[in-house]
XYZ file of C-alpha atoms in Angstrom:
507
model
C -40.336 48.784 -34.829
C -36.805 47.910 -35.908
C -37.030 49.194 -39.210
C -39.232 52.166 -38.319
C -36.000 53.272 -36.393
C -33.667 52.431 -39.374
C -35.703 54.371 -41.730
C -35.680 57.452 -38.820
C -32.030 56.833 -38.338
C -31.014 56.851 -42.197
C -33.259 59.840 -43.183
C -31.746 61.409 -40.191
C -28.305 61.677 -41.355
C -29.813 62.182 -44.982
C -31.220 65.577 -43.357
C -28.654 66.709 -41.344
C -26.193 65.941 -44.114
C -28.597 68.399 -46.285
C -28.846 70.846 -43.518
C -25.041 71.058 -42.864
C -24.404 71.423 -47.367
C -27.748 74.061 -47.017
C -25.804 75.787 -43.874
C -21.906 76.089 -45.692
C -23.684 77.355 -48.611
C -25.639 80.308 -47.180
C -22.962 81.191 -44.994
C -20.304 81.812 -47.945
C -23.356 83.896 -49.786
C -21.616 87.288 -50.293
C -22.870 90.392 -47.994
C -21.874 92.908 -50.774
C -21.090 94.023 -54.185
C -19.684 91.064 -55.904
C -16.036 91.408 -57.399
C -15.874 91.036 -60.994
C -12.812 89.182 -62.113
C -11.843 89.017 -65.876
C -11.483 85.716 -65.782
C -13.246 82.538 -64.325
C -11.955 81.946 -61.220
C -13.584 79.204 -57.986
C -11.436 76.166 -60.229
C -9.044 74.342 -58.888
C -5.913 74.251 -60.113
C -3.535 71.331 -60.043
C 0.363 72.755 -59.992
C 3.081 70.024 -61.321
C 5.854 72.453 -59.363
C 5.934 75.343 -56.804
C 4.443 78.405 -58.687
C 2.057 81.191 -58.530
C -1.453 82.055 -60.174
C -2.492 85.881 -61.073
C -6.059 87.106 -60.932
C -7.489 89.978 -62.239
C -10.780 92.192 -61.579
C -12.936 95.271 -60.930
C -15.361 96.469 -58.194
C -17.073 99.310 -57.497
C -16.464 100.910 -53.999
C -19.784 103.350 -52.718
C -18.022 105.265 -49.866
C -18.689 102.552 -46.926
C -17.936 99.085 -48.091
C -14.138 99.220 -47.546
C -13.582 95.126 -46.299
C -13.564 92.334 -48.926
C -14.250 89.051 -47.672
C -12.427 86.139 -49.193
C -14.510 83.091 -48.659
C -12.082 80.405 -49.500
C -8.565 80.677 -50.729
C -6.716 77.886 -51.209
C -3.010 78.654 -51.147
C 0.299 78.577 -49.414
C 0.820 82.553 -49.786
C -1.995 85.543 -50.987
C -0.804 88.929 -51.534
C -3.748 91.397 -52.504
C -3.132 94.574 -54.542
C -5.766 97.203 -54.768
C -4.987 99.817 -57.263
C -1.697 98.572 -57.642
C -0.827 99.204 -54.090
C -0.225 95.627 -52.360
C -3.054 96.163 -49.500
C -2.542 92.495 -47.334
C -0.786 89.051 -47.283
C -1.085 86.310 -45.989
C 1.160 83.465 -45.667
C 4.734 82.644 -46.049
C 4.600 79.975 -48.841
C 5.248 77.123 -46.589
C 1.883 77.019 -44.646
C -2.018 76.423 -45.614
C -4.575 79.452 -45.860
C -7.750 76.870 -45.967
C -10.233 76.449 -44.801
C -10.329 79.932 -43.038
C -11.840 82.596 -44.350
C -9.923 85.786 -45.142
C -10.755 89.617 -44.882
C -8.944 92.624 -46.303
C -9.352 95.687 -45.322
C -8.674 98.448 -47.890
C -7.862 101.709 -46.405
C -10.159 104.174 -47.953
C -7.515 106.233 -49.453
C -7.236 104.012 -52.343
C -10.170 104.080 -53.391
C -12.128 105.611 -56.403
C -15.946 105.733 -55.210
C -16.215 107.448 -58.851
C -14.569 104.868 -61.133
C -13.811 101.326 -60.782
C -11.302 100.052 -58.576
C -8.811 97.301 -59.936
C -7.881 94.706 -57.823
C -5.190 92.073 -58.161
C -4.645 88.726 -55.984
C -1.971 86.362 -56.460
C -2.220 82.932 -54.992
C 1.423 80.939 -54.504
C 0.830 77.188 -54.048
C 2.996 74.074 -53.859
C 0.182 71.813 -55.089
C -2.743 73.338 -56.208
C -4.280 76.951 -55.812
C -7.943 77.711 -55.927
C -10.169 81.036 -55.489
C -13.572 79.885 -54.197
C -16.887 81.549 -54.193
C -17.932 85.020 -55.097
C -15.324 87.791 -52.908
C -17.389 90.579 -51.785
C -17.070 93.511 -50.386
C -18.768 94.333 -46.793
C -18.406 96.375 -43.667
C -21.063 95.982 -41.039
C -21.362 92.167 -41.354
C -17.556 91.141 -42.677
C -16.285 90.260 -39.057
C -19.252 88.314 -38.186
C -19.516 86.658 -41.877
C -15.675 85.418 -41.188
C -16.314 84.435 -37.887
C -19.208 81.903 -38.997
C -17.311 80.682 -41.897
C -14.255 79.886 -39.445
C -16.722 78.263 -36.896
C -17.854 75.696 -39.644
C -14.575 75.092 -41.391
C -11.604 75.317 -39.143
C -13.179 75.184 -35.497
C -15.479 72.399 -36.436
C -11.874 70.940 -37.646
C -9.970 71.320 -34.750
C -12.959 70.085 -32.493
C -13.076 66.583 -34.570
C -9.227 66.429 -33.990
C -9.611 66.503 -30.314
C -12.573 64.246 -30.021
C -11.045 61.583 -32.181
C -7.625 61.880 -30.075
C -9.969 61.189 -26.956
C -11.476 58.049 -29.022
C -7.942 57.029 -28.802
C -7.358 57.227 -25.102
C -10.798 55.669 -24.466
C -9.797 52.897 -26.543
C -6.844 52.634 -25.434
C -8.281 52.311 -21.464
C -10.912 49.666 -22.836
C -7.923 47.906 -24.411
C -6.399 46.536 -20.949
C -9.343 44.831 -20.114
C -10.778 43.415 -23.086
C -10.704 39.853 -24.598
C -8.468 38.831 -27.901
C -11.427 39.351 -30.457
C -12.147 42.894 -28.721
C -8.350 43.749 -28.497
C -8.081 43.339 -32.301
C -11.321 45.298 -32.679
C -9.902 48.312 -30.224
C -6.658 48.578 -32.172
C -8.000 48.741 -35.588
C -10.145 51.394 -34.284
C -6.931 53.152 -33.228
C -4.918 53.059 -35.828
C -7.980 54.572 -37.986
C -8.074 57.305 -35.260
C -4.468 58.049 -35.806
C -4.602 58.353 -39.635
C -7.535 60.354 -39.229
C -6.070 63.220 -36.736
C -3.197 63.148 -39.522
C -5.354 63.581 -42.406
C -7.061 65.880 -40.900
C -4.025 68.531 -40.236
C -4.309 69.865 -43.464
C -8.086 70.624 -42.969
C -6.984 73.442 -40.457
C -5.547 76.841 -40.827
C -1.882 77.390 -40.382
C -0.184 80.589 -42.271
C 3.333 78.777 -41.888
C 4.168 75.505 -41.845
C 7.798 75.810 -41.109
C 9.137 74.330 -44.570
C 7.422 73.061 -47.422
C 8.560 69.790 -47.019
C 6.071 69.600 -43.453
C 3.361 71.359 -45.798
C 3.790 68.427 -48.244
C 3.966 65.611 -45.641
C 0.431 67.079 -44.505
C -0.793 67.016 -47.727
C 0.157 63.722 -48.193
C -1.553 62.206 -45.405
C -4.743 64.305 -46.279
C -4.791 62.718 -50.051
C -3.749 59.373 -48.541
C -4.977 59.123 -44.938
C -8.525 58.664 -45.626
C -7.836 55.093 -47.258
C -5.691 53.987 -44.026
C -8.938 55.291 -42.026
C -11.641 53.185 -43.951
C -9.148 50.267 -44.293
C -9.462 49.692 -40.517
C -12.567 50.943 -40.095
C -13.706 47.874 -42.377
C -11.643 45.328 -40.231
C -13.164 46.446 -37.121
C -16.885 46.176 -38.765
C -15.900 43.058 -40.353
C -15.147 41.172 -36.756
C -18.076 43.376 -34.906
C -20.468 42.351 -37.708
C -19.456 38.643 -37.914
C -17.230 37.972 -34.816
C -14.002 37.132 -36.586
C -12.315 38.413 -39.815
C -13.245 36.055 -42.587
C -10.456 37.229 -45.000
C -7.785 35.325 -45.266
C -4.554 36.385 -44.599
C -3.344 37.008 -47.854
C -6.374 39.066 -48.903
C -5.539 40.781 -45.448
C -2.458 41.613 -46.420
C -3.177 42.987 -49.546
C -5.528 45.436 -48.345
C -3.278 46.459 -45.964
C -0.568 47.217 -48.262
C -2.757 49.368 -50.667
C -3.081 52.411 -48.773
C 0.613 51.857 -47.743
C 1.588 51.915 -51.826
C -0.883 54.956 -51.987
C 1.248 57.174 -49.686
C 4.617 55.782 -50.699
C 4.259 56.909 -54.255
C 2.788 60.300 -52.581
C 5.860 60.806 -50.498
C 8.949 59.120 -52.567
C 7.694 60.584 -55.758
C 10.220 63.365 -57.324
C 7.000 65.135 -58.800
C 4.298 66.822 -57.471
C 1.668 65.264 -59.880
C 2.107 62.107 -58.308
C 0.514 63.742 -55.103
C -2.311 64.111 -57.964
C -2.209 60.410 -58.848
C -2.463 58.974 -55.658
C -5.316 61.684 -54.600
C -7.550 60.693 -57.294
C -6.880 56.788 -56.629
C -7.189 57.590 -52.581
C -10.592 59.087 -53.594
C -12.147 56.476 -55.633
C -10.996 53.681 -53.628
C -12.042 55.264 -51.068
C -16.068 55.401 -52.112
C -15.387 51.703 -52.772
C -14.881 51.236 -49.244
C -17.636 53.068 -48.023
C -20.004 51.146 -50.004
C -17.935 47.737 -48.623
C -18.673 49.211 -44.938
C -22.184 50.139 -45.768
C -23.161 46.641 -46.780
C -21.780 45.064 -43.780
C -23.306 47.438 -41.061
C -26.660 46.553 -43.018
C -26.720 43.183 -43.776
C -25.745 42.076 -39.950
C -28.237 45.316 -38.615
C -25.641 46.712 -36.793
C -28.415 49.592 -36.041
C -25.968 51.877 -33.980
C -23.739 52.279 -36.582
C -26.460 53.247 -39.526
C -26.645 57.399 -38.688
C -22.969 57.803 -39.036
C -21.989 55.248 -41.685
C -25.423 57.281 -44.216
C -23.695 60.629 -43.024
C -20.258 59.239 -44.041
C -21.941 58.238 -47.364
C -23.450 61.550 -48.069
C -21.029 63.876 -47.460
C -18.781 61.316 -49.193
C -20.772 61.055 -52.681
C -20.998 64.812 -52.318
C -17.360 65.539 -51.932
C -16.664 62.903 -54.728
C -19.087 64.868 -57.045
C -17.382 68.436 -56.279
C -13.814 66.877 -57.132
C -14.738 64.712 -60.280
C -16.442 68.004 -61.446
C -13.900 70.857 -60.107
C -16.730 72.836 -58.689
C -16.205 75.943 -56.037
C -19.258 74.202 -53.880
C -17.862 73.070 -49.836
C -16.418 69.794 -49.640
C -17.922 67.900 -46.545
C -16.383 64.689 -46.239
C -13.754 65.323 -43.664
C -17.429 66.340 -41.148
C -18.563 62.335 -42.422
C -15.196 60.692 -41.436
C -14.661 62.443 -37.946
C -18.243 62.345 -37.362
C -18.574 57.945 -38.237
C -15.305 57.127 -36.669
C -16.392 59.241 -33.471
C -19.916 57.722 -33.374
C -18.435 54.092 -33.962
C -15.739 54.295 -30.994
C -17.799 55.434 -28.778
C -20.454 52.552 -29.876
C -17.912 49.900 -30.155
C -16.446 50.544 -26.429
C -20.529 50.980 -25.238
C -21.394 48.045 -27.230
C -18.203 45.629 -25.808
C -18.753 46.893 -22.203
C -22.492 46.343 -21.673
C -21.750 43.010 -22.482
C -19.007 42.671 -20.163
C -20.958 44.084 -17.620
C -24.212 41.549 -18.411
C -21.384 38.550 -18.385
C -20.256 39.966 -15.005
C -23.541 39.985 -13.482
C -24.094 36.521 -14.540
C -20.891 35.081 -12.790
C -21.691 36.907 -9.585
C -25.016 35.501 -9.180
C -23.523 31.793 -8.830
C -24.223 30.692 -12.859
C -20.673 29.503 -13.483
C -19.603 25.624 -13.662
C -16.829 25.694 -11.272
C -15.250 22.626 -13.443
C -14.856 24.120 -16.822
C -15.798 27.598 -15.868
C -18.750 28.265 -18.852
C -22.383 28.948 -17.674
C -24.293 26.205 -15.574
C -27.573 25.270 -16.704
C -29.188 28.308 -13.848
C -28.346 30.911 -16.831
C -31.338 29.753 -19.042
C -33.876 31.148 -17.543
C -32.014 34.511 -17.712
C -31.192 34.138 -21.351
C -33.933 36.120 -23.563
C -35.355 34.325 -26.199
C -34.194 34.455 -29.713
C -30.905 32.594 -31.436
C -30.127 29.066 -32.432
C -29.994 26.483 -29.711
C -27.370 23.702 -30.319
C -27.165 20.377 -28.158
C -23.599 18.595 -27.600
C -22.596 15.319 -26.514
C -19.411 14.102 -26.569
C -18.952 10.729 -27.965
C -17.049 7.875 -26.402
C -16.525 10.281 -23.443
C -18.314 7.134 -20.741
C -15.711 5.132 -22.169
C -13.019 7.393 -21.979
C -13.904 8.342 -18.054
C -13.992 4.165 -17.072
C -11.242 3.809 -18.610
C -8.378 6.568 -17.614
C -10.682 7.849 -14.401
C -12.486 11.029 -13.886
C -9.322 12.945 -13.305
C -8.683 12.197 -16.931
C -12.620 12.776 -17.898
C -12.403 16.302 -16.132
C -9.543 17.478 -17.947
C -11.029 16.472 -21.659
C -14.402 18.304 -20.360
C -11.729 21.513 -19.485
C -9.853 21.075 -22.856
C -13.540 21.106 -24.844
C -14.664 23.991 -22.809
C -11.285 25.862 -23.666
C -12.104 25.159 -27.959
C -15.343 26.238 -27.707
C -14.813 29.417 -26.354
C -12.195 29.951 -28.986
C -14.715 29.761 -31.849
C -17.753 31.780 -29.997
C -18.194 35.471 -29.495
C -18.837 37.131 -26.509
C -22.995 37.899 -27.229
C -23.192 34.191 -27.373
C -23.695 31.498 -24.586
C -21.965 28.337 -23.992
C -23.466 26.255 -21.093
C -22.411 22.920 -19.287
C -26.004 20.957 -18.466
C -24.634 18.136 -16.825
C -21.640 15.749 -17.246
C -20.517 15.444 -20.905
C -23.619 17.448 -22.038
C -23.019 21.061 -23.311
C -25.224 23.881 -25.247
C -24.680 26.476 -27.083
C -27.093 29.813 -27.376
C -25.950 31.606 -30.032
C -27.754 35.668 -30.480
C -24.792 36.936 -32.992
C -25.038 34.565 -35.870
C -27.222 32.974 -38.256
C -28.329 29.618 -38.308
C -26.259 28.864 -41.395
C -23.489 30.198 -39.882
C -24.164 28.545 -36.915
C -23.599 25.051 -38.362
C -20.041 26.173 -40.156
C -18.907 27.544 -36.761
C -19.934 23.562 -35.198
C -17.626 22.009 -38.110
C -15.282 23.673 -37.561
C -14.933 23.311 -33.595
C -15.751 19.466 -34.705
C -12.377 19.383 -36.498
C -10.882 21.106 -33.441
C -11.915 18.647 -31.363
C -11.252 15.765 -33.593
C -7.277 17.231 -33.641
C -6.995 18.308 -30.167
C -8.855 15.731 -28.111
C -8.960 12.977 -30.902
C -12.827 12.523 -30.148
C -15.773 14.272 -31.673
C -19.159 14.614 -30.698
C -22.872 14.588 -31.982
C -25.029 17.648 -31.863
C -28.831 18.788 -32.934
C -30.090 21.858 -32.848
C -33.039 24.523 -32.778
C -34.536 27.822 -32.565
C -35.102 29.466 -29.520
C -37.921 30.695 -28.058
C -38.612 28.113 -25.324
C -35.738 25.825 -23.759
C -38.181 22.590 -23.394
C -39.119 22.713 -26.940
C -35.706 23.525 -28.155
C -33.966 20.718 -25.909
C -36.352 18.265 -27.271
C -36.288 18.801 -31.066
C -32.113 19.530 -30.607
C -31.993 16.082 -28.484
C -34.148 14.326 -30.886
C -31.614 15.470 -34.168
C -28.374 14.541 -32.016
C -29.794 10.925 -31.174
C -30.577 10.634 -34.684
C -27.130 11.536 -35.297
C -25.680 9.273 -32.303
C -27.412 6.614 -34.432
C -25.895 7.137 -37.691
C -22.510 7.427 -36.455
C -22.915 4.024 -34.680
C -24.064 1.964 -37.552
C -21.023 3.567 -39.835
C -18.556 2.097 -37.191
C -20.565 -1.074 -37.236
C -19.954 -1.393 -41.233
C -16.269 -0.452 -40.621
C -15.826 -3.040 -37.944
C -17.582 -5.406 -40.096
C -20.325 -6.738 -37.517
């Protein structure tokens, strides 16, 4: 069942990743006679200072057809001349023309429906200028062509802008009452959310920016940003996938500091190609990521992540293709990352919450040792089956108690409840069966894991308390069995430990 829904899931966003390509492809079909250019135009090209491109080209006009339809135009001004009569602009050379489409309409006047008709465009850019697709000319369907093309590019745009700056207020609300592990999780998620609304400014229409220094901030952030989105996207899957961030700090820090390097040599740079530098190293590092991301959500099955992170990858490869090749086809990535950081908010506050609620539930109904405050051994039986059960006894804790008195022996059992919880995650159980007798239920790890995560708090304890203790453990699938083989592996263990103080004590 499990991976029948993967496979549904994963061909799923393969479809509708197809569908949406199919979709931005048949809507930028032209509706007319096709303008002829005398040159090859739909390539984009990279500007090393603020300058202009000229295009050339002929059509033939048959007494109705009077609109062209630009389908893309990638620029910062377009002026249009029809017969060497400037017919529309657009622009003041400060703002950003894409992703909107653009229709002129060409009073009939100047035109020749007996000869061909020249027509002139001239595209001013600070960065780069392109001409995309195949500029038609239409009447009955030019309005409703545009419209479509906006819908898909620059609506669809500003919609993903507004639903990630919701993510952040959600987040933000689940923030105040989540745990330390979930806090970290919530504000990676939010600083990802950030970078993406500003990475995504330059995917939306403005015809003035107000100086070109604002139009080359935004560009900056929409070369750059998408590494400062999948950074944090990878921290937060890293702790959701395996409850806490295994790098260590250093490594931390050095993936934090790339995307920050990225953007300063976008923004401090005296030349515009170094905007072109860091793009293509955003870009590749980027994919790098995504395949970093996709490993994680499928090694630890992290099944509600799987449709967005194989639409992220699709429309990522895709985007990476049209770039590397400097095709006129629609670039689709910036539907992916809105679309996967969207789907894994919302997951990642539904995901932390259900089990907040479940935990909830459990400490109403009377299952909570009122000494150390973990689970009392009534939770069992509403525990579903599944995990690695693990038995603990702390040793030399009798002694301790005769010795210093229970007041003593309470506080070392409140101490050991206190580093337990500190190494656990919240899908896992930790439950107090009597006296100095503990278990642990754990549903979010493996059972390799599971024994690093018991040496570890065995070293905690060693430090903090100065006494250990002796464990076994088991699957679980029925708590008689488990107890039994787990109790059998910690006497064992009890055993050992006793005869290697014997030897050390010499009797």
């Amino acid at each position: 069942m499990f991976k029948t829904k993967s496979l549904l899931l994963i061909l799923l966003a393969g479809l509708l990743s197809g569908v949406l390509y199919f979709v931005l492809g048949l809507i930028n079909e032209p509706a007319g006679p096709i303008i002829q250019w005398d040159a090859q135009i739909g390539k984009y090209i990279e500007l090393t200072k603020p300058s202009k491109v000229t295009l050339n080209g002929t059509f033939e006009y048959d007494g109705i057809n009077n609109c062209i339809v630009f389908q893309k135009v990638l620029a910062t001004k377009f002026e249009v001349y029809v017969n060497g009569v400037l017919t529309a602009s657009f622009g003041d050379g400060s703002g950003n023309l894409w992703p909107r489409a653009l229709i002129v309409r060409v009073p009939k006047v100047l035109l020749y429906p007996e000869r061909p008709n020249r027509i002139t465009v001239v595209l001013h850019g600070l960065v780069g200028v392109g001409l995309y697709g195949k500029p038609s000319l239409t009447y009955e369907y030019a309005i409703q062509r545009v419209g479509l093309i906006d819908l898909f590019r620059d609506k669809i745009t500003i919609a993903g802008i507004g639903a990630t700056a919701l993510i952040i207020y959600l987040l933000l609300i689940a923030y105040q009452s989540a745990n330390e592990r979930e806090k970290r999780v919530y504000l990676y998620l939010v600083v990802a959310s950030a970078f993406m609304i500003a990475s995504l400014v330059q995917f939306t229409y403005r015809e003035s920016s107000g100086s070109p220094e604002l139009y080359l901030l935004f560009e900056e952030f929409a070369v750059t940003g998408p590494v400062f989105v999948l950074t944090y996207l990878f921290f937060a899957i890293l702790i959701i996938s395996t409850g806490n961030a295994w790098l260590n700090k250093k490594f931390e820090y050095i993936l934090k500091t790339i995307p920050v390097i990225l953007i300063s040599v976008a923004m401090f740079s005296t030349s515009v190609k170094y905007i072109h530098i860091a793009g293509t190293i955003s870009q590749i590092y980027s994919l790098v990521l995504m395949f970093i991301i996709l490993y994680f959500i499928f090694k630890h099955k992290l099944i509600e992540f799987y449709f967005p992170v194989v639409f992220l990858y699709f429309t990522g490869i895709q985007t990476f293709y049209v770039l590397a090749t400097n095709q006129t086809n629609e670039l689709t990535i910036h539907y992916g990352r809105f679309v996967f950081l969207v789907f894994v908010g919302t997951a990642t506050i539904r995901k932390f919450k259900d089990i907040s609620i479940s935990h909830e539930k459990l400490k109403k109904e009377n299952l909570i040792d009122h000494l150390t405050g973990v689970y009392n051994r009534k939770v069992i039986d509403l525990i579903p089956r599944g995990g690695t059960f693990v038995l603990l006894d702390l040793d030399g804790f009798k002694v301790l108690n005769d010795k210093y008195g229970h007041i003593f022996g309470d506080s070392v059992l409140k101490k050991f409840a206190e580093i337990v919880k500190s190494h656990i995650r919240s899908q896992d159980y930790f439950i107090r069966l009597g006296g100095d007798e503990f278990c642990l239920i754990f549903k979010s790890v493996k059972e390799n894991d599971v024994l690093k995560i018991i040496n570890r708090l065995y070293n905690d304890c060693r430090n903090v308390l100065g006494i250990g203790f002796s464990y076994g453990y088991a699957q679980f699938e029925d708590f008689d069995k488990a107890y039994e083989e787990a109790d059998k592996k910690m006497y064992e263990q009890k055993i050992y430990k006793y005869s290697q103080n014997s030897k050390k004590s010499g009797l």
